[in-house]
């Protein structure tokens, strides 16, 4: 029983928005089963343990390895480079602790819901990345006067809305070549070689930017004299109200605070249960626009806000900060909310900004907590 | 704005089956975003790299660590044990390569769909587990004559269908104390201490059984003189047609074969694209009932089957076997299917056995592949 020949258009359809009554589709579910978020209790770690950091892979994890891998640096440069891993490791290395968030984080909380990887709030993680500063590599190659952008090509290959491609993104040269931006060509994560799903053996790390800029399985950097207009730059990752809008590009992470949900959960609803009394709320906050200047907690769904205590580690300016707040739980169903404000004055909104791609929805996290009437809840498991 | 007091029943509802038109719910999506499957291309590894192995956590990953952790062995034993990690590590250790699959794998492919963690086919992984044989620990403690089961308690705490509990499961003593069953109290995974999400610092590993038996964050083993009837044994993990059925317990993994989807994917539909010609299909197959005796491929949706070549590694009887089959792709939309048969004569079905919990659905994997008319597909990404 052969199927009839279909063009790629039938298997690779345009972006769309879910209908008003439409649940999460089987295709979205397949993406949710492959890609994974940070279980929110893992916000307690300064550096996310391996396997708990969020992962988003556009196509397949390519079959790559350190043996024979080469990074080429070419285009509008004076001295093209062609380096193997040993050559990269022989160069001066730096390690940066970086909080990394998917641009689609929050997408599935939008109404109507853009149909794609259905993140709620958990597409984030923090790792220690070790590698060679991109600014140093570009200085070594010599940037030609006419260069305006650096284009990064990864080894993951697929088709997206009808366009077959290797994953490829660009950065303005001003960001790519600025040592203060700390852009890295990284070969280690938390002190070990990159795991396959995080770009083994080489990836870009662009502190402050959403994940789409951090090209994994990186094998080529080409400087261009015109802005790059490929799929991931001009079609995907734009903030659009209508499909025909050119849209603004997605770039820096909007501010977001997340809380470790307190108490313990119900398996299915994930609603939390706490006992009455003092409950220590903890979490993290970050922004690509600058340091977090305020974290606030609301116990009434966002009417009254109380400032939480923050702890910044000056050694790690690109990483999330920790926050803490003591909450007195009283019996009943409670609605906790947390919001972050950054030094640039951006405040997390109660309702996220809608766009067709579902990008950068930094609406506040809402956590439903049932505080029991007394020190017991439910029934003990009969043994 | 305080919520009114609600009993746990409102946040912790009975199991249910989705309505005929009901998409995946927000609660199921929250589970899918937390827990994660094996990206199918990772079937190419004999041992699954860290972070790609499936993870299912009932409640939260508890905040545990090796410092101060103790394992107690008590109940119907002659010499109760109370061991710290150093004491366990000082005992003779074994390492076993074990394929581990969630009992709910395949749940979201059932019709009607039981509402819970919505796995498709990817809730599996293979790891090298190192630890102390449970049979040796029980021999050391001395099994009392009246003992019939071993009950294992983990540190993860939550509420499920109204029952507050620590995660707890039992094994028949015949399985627990049999050295040939290779049940382990494991403290290392792939040569490193257990990651938080896999049970740090200690877990049970029960080769051949679905994941619910492999109790994580293990801190107590109690031998009992009556069968354990707690929630995870008598309420959850039963094969039931109706809610009131007692149901058969879920135990050994049913046979399953999975394929690395060939070619490259479309981002959203995950449909595969290949060029015409020879395509090497590879994958894995496993069963808890015995070795895999046959793997077959169908190119027509399950009418005609061709046997694939298998490679068993006799050193690893509890791990999946590898299989390979050369497929000649011709232009059109193709429907590949793979099925496994085990030495006990169990054959994977085309349509999975339905039950209210959505357990052990080992219906064959189906992979849709578009073979292009010639050596090009789609359009190249314009740079």
PDB file of C-alpha atoms in Angstrom, chain A residues 43-241:
ATOM      1  CA  UNK A  43      15.571  26.226  40.270  1.00  0.00           C
ATOM      2  CA  UNK A  44      17.169  25.540  43.662  1.00  0.00           C
ATOM      3  CA  UNK A  45      20.538  24.868  41.996  1.00  0.00           C
ATOM      4  CA  UNK A  46      22.816  27.815  41.116  1.00  0.00           C
ATOM      5  CA  UNK A  47      24.054  25.742  38.175  1.00  0.00           C
ATOM      6  CA  UNK A  48      21.557  23.347  36.621  1.00  0.00           C
ATOM      7  CA  UNK A  49      22.656  19.697  36.864  1.00  0.00           C
ATOM      8  CA  UNK A  50      23.117  17.835  33.553  1.00  0.00           C
ATOM      9  CA  UNK A  51      19.838  16.529  32.198  1.00  0.00           C
ATOM     10  CA  UNK A  52      17.705  19.155  33.948  1.00  0.00           C
ATOM     11  CA  UNK A  53      18.687  22.117  31.729  1.00  0.00           C
ATOM     12  CA  UNK A  54      16.054  22.819  29.069  1.00  0.00           C
ATOM     13  CA  UNK A  55      16.665  21.386  25.600  1.00  0.00           C
ATOM     14  CA  UNK A  56      15.139  22.488  22.297  1.00  0.00           C
ATOM     15  CA  UNK A  57      16.359  20.797  19.130  1.00  0.00           C
ATOM     16  CA  UNK A  58      14.904  22.071  15.855  1.00  0.00           C
ATOM     17  CA  UNK A  59      15.584  18.930  13.814  1.00  0.00           C
ATOM     18  CA  UNK A  60      17.505  15.862  15.026  1.00  0.00           C
ATOM     19  CA  UNK A  61      20.500  15.793  17.314  1.00  0.00           C
ATOM     20  CA  UNK A  62      23.131  15.251  14.592  1.00  0.00           C
ATOM     21  CA  UNK A  63      25.597  12.398  14.821  1.00  0.00           C
ATOM     22  CA  UNK A  64      28.686  14.458  15.582  1.00  0.00           C
ATOM     23  CA  UNK A  65      31.860  13.916  17.530  1.00  0.00           C
ATOM     24  CA  UNK A  66      35.118  15.594  18.389  1.00  0.00           C
ATOM     25  CA  UNK A  67      37.124  13.420  15.979  1.00  0.00           C
ATOM     26  CA  UNK A  68      37.627  15.254  12.737  1.00  0.00           C
ATOM     27  CA  UNK A  69      35.403  18.170  13.712  1.00  0.00           C
ATOM     28  CA  UNK A  70      36.535  21.467  12.228  1.00  0.00           C
ATOM     29  CA  UNK A  71      35.479  25.048  12.720  1.00  0.00           C
ATOM     30  CA  UNK A  72      36.006  27.329   9.764  1.00  0.00           C
ATOM     31  CA  UNK A  73      36.006  31.121  10.036  1.00  0.00           C
ATOM     32  CA  UNK A  74      35.735  32.801   6.651  1.00  0.00           C
ATOM     33  CA  UNK A  75      33.908  35.265   4.444  1.00  0.00           C
ATOM     34  CA  UNK A  76      34.892  38.869   5.001  1.00  0.00           C
ATOM     35  CA  UNK A  77      38.026  38.145   7.013  1.00  0.00           C
ATOM     36  CA  UNK A  78      41.672  38.815   6.225  1.00  0.00           C
ATOM     37  CA  UNK A  79      43.041  35.407   7.363  1.00  0.00           C
ATOM     38  CA  UNK A  80      40.505  32.548   7.149  1.00  0.00           C
ATOM     39  CA  UNK A  81      40.776  29.968   9.947  1.00  0.00           C
ATOM     40  CA  UNK A  82      40.267  26.204   9.820  1.00  0.00           C
ATOM     41  CA  UNK A  83      40.641  24.778  13.331  1.00  0.00           C
ATOM     42  CA  UNK A  84      40.209  21.389  14.916  1.00  0.00           C
ATOM     43  CA  UNK A  85      39.160  20.907  18.539  1.00  0.00           C
ATOM     44  CA  UNK A  86      42.739  20.627  19.762  1.00  0.00           C
ATOM     45  CA  UNK A  87      43.574  23.943  18.154  1.00  0.00           C
ATOM     46  CA  UNK A  88      40.591  25.578  19.877  1.00  0.00           C
ATOM     47  CA  UNK A  89      41.460  24.033  23.219  1.00  0.00           C
ATOM     48  CA  UNK A  90      45.039  25.303  22.874  1.00  0.00           C
ATOM     49  CA  UNK A  91      43.801  28.912  22.768  1.00  0.00           C
ATOM     50  CA  UNK A  92      43.129  30.987  25.922  1.00  0.00           C
ATOM     51  CA  UNK A  93      39.781  29.862  27.318  1.00  0.00           C
ATOM     52  CA  UNK A  94      37.225  31.520  29.556  1.00  0.00           C
ATOM     53  CA  UNK A  95      34.330  30.082  31.560  1.00  0.00           C
ATOM     54  CA  UNK A  96      31.067  31.999  31.897  1.00  0.00           C
ATOM     55  CA  UNK A  97      27.975  31.092  33.914  1.00  0.00           C
ATOM     56  CA  UNK A  98      25.049  31.858  31.627  1.00  0.00           C
ATOM     57  CA  UNK A  99      21.284  31.607  32.005  1.00  0.00           C
ATOM     58  CA  UNK A 100      19.755  30.442  28.751  1.00  0.00           C
ATOM     59  CA  UNK A 101      16.062  30.550  27.882  1.00  0.00           C
ATOM     60  CA  UNK A 102      14.135  29.441  24.814  1.00  0.00           C
ATOM     61  CA  UNK A 103      12.512  32.289  22.883  1.00  0.00           C
ATOM     62  CA  UNK A 104       9.317  30.213  22.844  1.00  0.00           C
ATOM     63  CA  UNK A 105       9.114  29.944  26.627  1.00  0.00           C
ATOM     64  CA  UNK A 106       5.544  30.777  27.641  1.00  0.00           C
ATOM     65  CA  UNK A 107       4.097  30.058  24.183  1.00  0.00           C
ATOM     66  CA  UNK A 108       1.436  27.570  25.291  1.00  0.00           C
ATOM     67  CA  UNK A 109       0.069  30.098  27.813  1.00  0.00           C
ATOM     68  CA  UNK A 110      -0.927  32.534  25.048  1.00  0.00           C
ATOM     69  CA  UNK A 111      -4.502  32.833  23.790  1.00  0.00           C
ATOM     70  CA  UNK A 112      -4.925  32.027  20.968  1.00  0.00           C
ATOM     71  CA  UNK A 113      -2.051  29.541  21.167  1.00  0.00           C
ATOM     72  CA  UNK A 114       0.570  29.632  18.407  1.00  0.00           C
ATOM     73  CA  UNK A 115       1.095  26.004  17.327  1.00  0.00           C
ATOM     74  CA  UNK A 116       4.713  24.986  17.908  1.00  0.00           C
ATOM     75  CA  UNK A 117       6.830  23.599  20.784  1.00  0.00           C
ATOM     76  CA  UNK A 118       4.313  24.127  23.623  1.00  0.00           C
ATOM     77  CA  UNK A 119       6.370  25.554  26.479  1.00  0.00           C
ATOM     78  CA  UNK A 120       4.669  26.758  29.635  1.00  0.00           C
ATOM     79  CA  UNK A 121       7.336  28.532  31.770  1.00  0.00           C
ATOM     80  CA  UNK A 122      10.110  25.959  32.158  1.00  0.00           C
ATOM     81  CA  UNK A 123      12.357  26.400  29.093  1.00  0.00           C
ATOM     82  CA  UNK A 124      15.393  27.703  30.975  1.00  0.00           C
ATOM     83  CA  UNK A 125      18.598  26.570  32.618  1.00  0.00           C
ATOM     84  CA  UNK A 126      21.968  27.867  33.810  1.00  0.00           C
ATOM     85  CA  UNK A 127      25.299  26.300  32.935  1.00  0.00           C
ATOM     86  CA  UNK A 128      29.010  27.047  33.109  1.00  0.00           C
ATOM     87  CA  UNK A 129      30.240  27.249  29.523  1.00  0.00           C
ATOM     88  CA  UNK A 130      33.927  27.035  28.695  1.00  0.00           C
ATOM     89  CA  UNK A 131      35.400  28.023  25.354  1.00  0.00           C
ATOM     90  CA  UNK A 132      37.240  30.565  23.256  1.00  0.00           C
ATOM     91  CA  UNK A 133      35.909  34.138  23.152  1.00  0.00           C
ATOM     92  CA  UNK A 134      34.466  34.792  19.702  1.00  0.00           C
ATOM     93  CA  UNK A 135      36.009  38.282  19.786  1.00  0.00           C
ATOM     94  CA  UNK A 136      39.466  36.701  20.048  1.00  0.00           C
ATOM     95  CA  UNK A 137      38.821  34.349  17.113  1.00  0.00           C
ATOM     96  CA  UNK A 138      37.546  37.213  14.977  1.00  0.00           C
ATOM     97  CA  UNK A 139      40.552  39.368  15.910  1.00  0.00           C
ATOM     98  CA  UNK A 140      42.816  36.484  14.911  1.00  0.00           C
ATOM     99  CA  UNK A 141      41.040  36.115  11.571  1.00  0.00           C
ATOM    100  CA  UNK A 142      41.031  39.870  10.997  1.00  0.00           C
ATOM    101  CA  UNK A 143      37.647  41.464  10.320  1.00  0.00           C
ATOM    102  CA  UNK A 144      37.434  43.048   6.875  1.00  0.00           C
ATOM    103  CA  UNK A 145      36.238  46.634   6.804  1.00  0.00           C
ATOM    104  CA  UNK A 146      33.027  45.809   4.927  1.00  0.00           C
ATOM    105  CA  UNK A 147      31.855  43.057   7.340  1.00  0.00           C
ATOM    106  CA  UNK A 148      28.542  43.769   9.095  1.00  0.00           C
ATOM    107  CA  UNK A 149      27.370  40.402  10.420  1.00  0.00           C
ATOM    108  CA  UNK A 150      28.670  37.003  11.487  1.00  0.00           C
ATOM    109  CA  UNK A 151      26.644  33.993  10.262  1.00  0.00           C
ATOM    110  CA  UNK A 152      26.851  30.776  12.296  1.00  0.00           C
ATOM    111  CA  UNK A 153      26.056  27.373  10.774  1.00  0.00           C
ATOM    112  CA  UNK A 154      25.202  24.270  12.790  1.00  0.00           C
ATOM    113  CA  UNK A 155      25.110  20.638  11.639  1.00  0.00           C
ATOM    114  CA  UNK A 156      21.437  19.984  12.387  1.00  0.00           C
ATOM    115  CA  UNK A 157      19.521  19.544   9.175  1.00  0.00           C
ATOM    116  CA  UNK A 158      15.807  19.597   8.530  1.00  0.00           C
ATOM    117  CA  UNK A 159      12.865  21.181   6.829  1.00  0.00           C
ATOM    118  CA  UNK A 160      10.735  23.924   8.298  1.00  0.00           C
ATOM    119  CA  UNK A 161       7.689  25.504   6.660  1.00  0.00           C
ATOM    120  CA  UNK A 162       8.825  24.042   3.344  1.00  0.00           C
ATOM    121  CA  UNK A 163      12.434  25.222   3.553  1.00  0.00           C
ATOM    122  CA  UNK A 164      15.181  22.602   3.767  1.00  0.00           C
ATOM    123  CA  UNK A 165      18.098  23.968   5.742  1.00  0.00           C
ATOM    124  CA  UNK A 166      20.981  23.575   8.107  1.00  0.00           C
ATOM    125  CA  UNK A 167      20.223  25.575  11.247  1.00  0.00           C
ATOM    126  CA  UNK A 168      21.829  28.988  10.713  1.00  0.00           C
ATOM    127  CA  UNK A 169      21.638  32.318  12.517  1.00  0.00           C
ATOM    128  CA  UNK A 170      23.549  35.600  12.478  1.00  0.00           C
ATOM    129  CA  UNK A 171      24.661  38.241  14.951  1.00  0.00           C
ATOM    130  CA  UNK A 172      25.466  41.868  14.215  1.00  0.00           C
ATOM    131  CA  UNK A 173      29.242  42.251  14.154  1.00  0.00           C
ATOM    132  CA  UNK A 174      28.986  44.828  16.944  1.00  0.00           C
ATOM    133  CA  UNK A 175      27.707  42.072  19.289  1.00  0.00           C
ATOM    134  CA  UNK A 176      29.834  39.235  17.875  1.00  0.00           C
ATOM    135  CA  UNK A 177      33.179  41.038  18.061  1.00  0.00           C
ATOM    136  CA  UNK A 178      32.701  42.925  21.345  1.00  0.00           C
ATOM    137  CA  UNK A 179      34.766  41.239  24.104  1.00  0.00           C
ATOM    138  CA  UNK A 180      32.421  42.756  26.721  1.00  0.00           C
ATOM    139  CA  UNK A 181      29.470  40.755  25.302  1.00  0.00           C
ATOM    140  CA  UNK A 182      31.296  37.528  26.226  1.00  0.00           C
ATOM    141  CA  UNK A 183      30.134  35.577  23.169  1.00  0.00           C
ATOM    142  CA  UNK A 184      31.857  32.169  23.316  1.00  0.00           C
ATOM    143  CA  UNK A 185      32.654  29.290  21.021  1.00  0.00           C
ATOM    144  CA  UNK A 186      32.112  26.712  23.774  1.00  0.00           C
ATOM    145  CA  UNK A 187      33.385  23.144  23.945  1.00  0.00           C
ATOM    146  CA  UNK A 188      32.543  22.370  27.588  1.00  0.00           C
ATOM    147  CA  UNK A 189      29.428  22.570  29.761  1.00  0.00           C
ATOM    148  CA  UNK A 190      29.785  22.368  33.531  1.00  0.00           C
ATOM    149  CA  UNK A 191      33.379  21.209  33.129  1.00  0.00           C
ATOM    150  CA  UNK A 192      32.666  18.299  30.769  1.00  0.00           C
ATOM    151  CA  UNK A 193      32.593  18.019  26.957  1.00  0.00           C
ATOM    152  CA  UNK A 194      29.261  19.214  25.538  1.00  0.00           C
ATOM    153  CA  UNK A 195      26.559  16.518  25.660  1.00  0.00           C
ATOM    154  CA  UNK A 196      25.088  15.602  22.246  1.00  0.00           C
ATOM    155  CA  UNK A 197      21.871  17.530  22.854  1.00  0.00           C
ATOM    156  CA  UNK A 198      23.719  20.709  23.852  1.00  0.00           C
ATOM    157  CA  UNK A 199      25.813  20.920  20.692  1.00  0.00           C
ATOM    158  CA  UNK A 200      28.655  18.388  20.915  1.00  0.00           C
ATOM    159  CA  UNK A 201      31.411  19.135  20.168  1.00  0.00           C
ATOM    160  CA  UNK A 202      31.019  22.912  19.675  1.00  0.00           C
ATOM    161  CA  UNK A 203      28.359  25.570  20.093  1.00  0.00           C
ATOM    162  CA  UNK A 204      27.902  29.293  20.268  1.00  0.00           C
ATOM    163  CA  UNK A 205      26.939  30.895  23.590  1.00  0.00           C
ATOM    164  CA  UNK A 206      25.539  34.432  23.394  1.00  0.00           C
ATOM    165  CA  UNK A 207      24.938  35.673  26.955  1.00  0.00           C
ATOM    166  CA  UNK A 208      21.720  37.642  27.383  1.00  0.00           C
ATOM    167  CA  UNK A 209      20.128  36.404  24.139  1.00  0.00           C
ATOM    168  CA  UNK A 210      17.346  33.857  23.804  1.00  0.00           C
ATOM    169  CA  UNK A 211      18.417  30.347  22.860  1.00  0.00           C
ATOM    170  CA  UNK A 212      17.920  30.609  19.085  1.00  0.00           C
ATOM    171  CA  UNK A 213      21.150  32.650  18.862  1.00  0.00           C
ATOM    172  CA  UNK A 214      23.283  29.993  20.612  1.00  0.00           C
ATOM    173  CA  UNK A 215      23.915  27.868  17.488  1.00  0.00           C
ATOM    174  CA  UNK A 216      24.704  24.242  18.405  1.00  0.00           C
ATOM    175  CA  UNK A 217      26.912  21.741  16.505  1.00  0.00           C
ATOM    176  CA  UNK A 218      28.717  24.834  15.176  1.00  0.00           C
ATOM    177  CA  UNK A 219      31.075  24.246  12.265  1.00  0.00           C
ATOM    178  CA  UNK A 220      31.256  27.508  10.338  1.00  0.00           C
ATOM    179  CA  UNK A 221      31.388  31.224  10.998  1.00  0.00           C
ATOM    180  CA  UNK A 222      31.149  33.453   7.941  1.00  0.00           C
ATOM    181  CA  UNK A 223      31.385  37.241   8.042  1.00  0.00           C
ATOM    182  CA  UNK A 224      29.119  38.926   5.505  1.00  0.00           C
ATOM    183  CA  UNK A 225      28.864  42.412   4.057  1.00  0.00           C
ATOM    184  CA  UNK A 226      25.058  42.344   4.023  1.00  0.00           C
ATOM    185  CA  UNK A 227      22.620  41.321   6.766  1.00  0.00           C
ATOM    186  CA  UNK A 228      21.740  37.626   6.712  1.00  0.00           C
ATOM    187  CA  UNK A 229      18.180  36.969   5.528  1.00  0.00           C
ATOM    188  CA  UNK A 230      17.881  33.169   5.905  1.00  0.00           C
ATOM    189  CA  UNK A 231      14.887  31.349   7.351  1.00  0.00           C
ATOM    190  CA  UNK A 232      15.761  31.465  11.059  1.00  0.00           C
ATOM    191  CA  UNK A 233      16.500  35.189  10.828  1.00  0.00           C
ATOM    192  CA  UNK A 234      13.825  36.607   8.530  1.00  0.00           C
ATOM    193  CA  UNK A 235      10.977  34.077   8.661  1.00  0.00           C
ATOM    194  CA  UNK A 236      11.241  32.523  12.141  1.00  0.00           C
ATOM    195  CA  UNK A 237      11.998  34.402  15.355  1.00  0.00           C
ATOM    196  CA  UNK A 238      10.164  37.638  14.450  1.00  0.00           C
ATOM    197  CA  UNK A 239       7.540  39.372  16.588  1.00  0.00           C
ATOM    198  CA  UNK A 240       4.539  39.590  14.267  1.00  0.00           C
ATOM    199  CA  UNK A 241       0.829  40.258  14.702  1.00  0.00           C
TER     200      UNK A 241
END
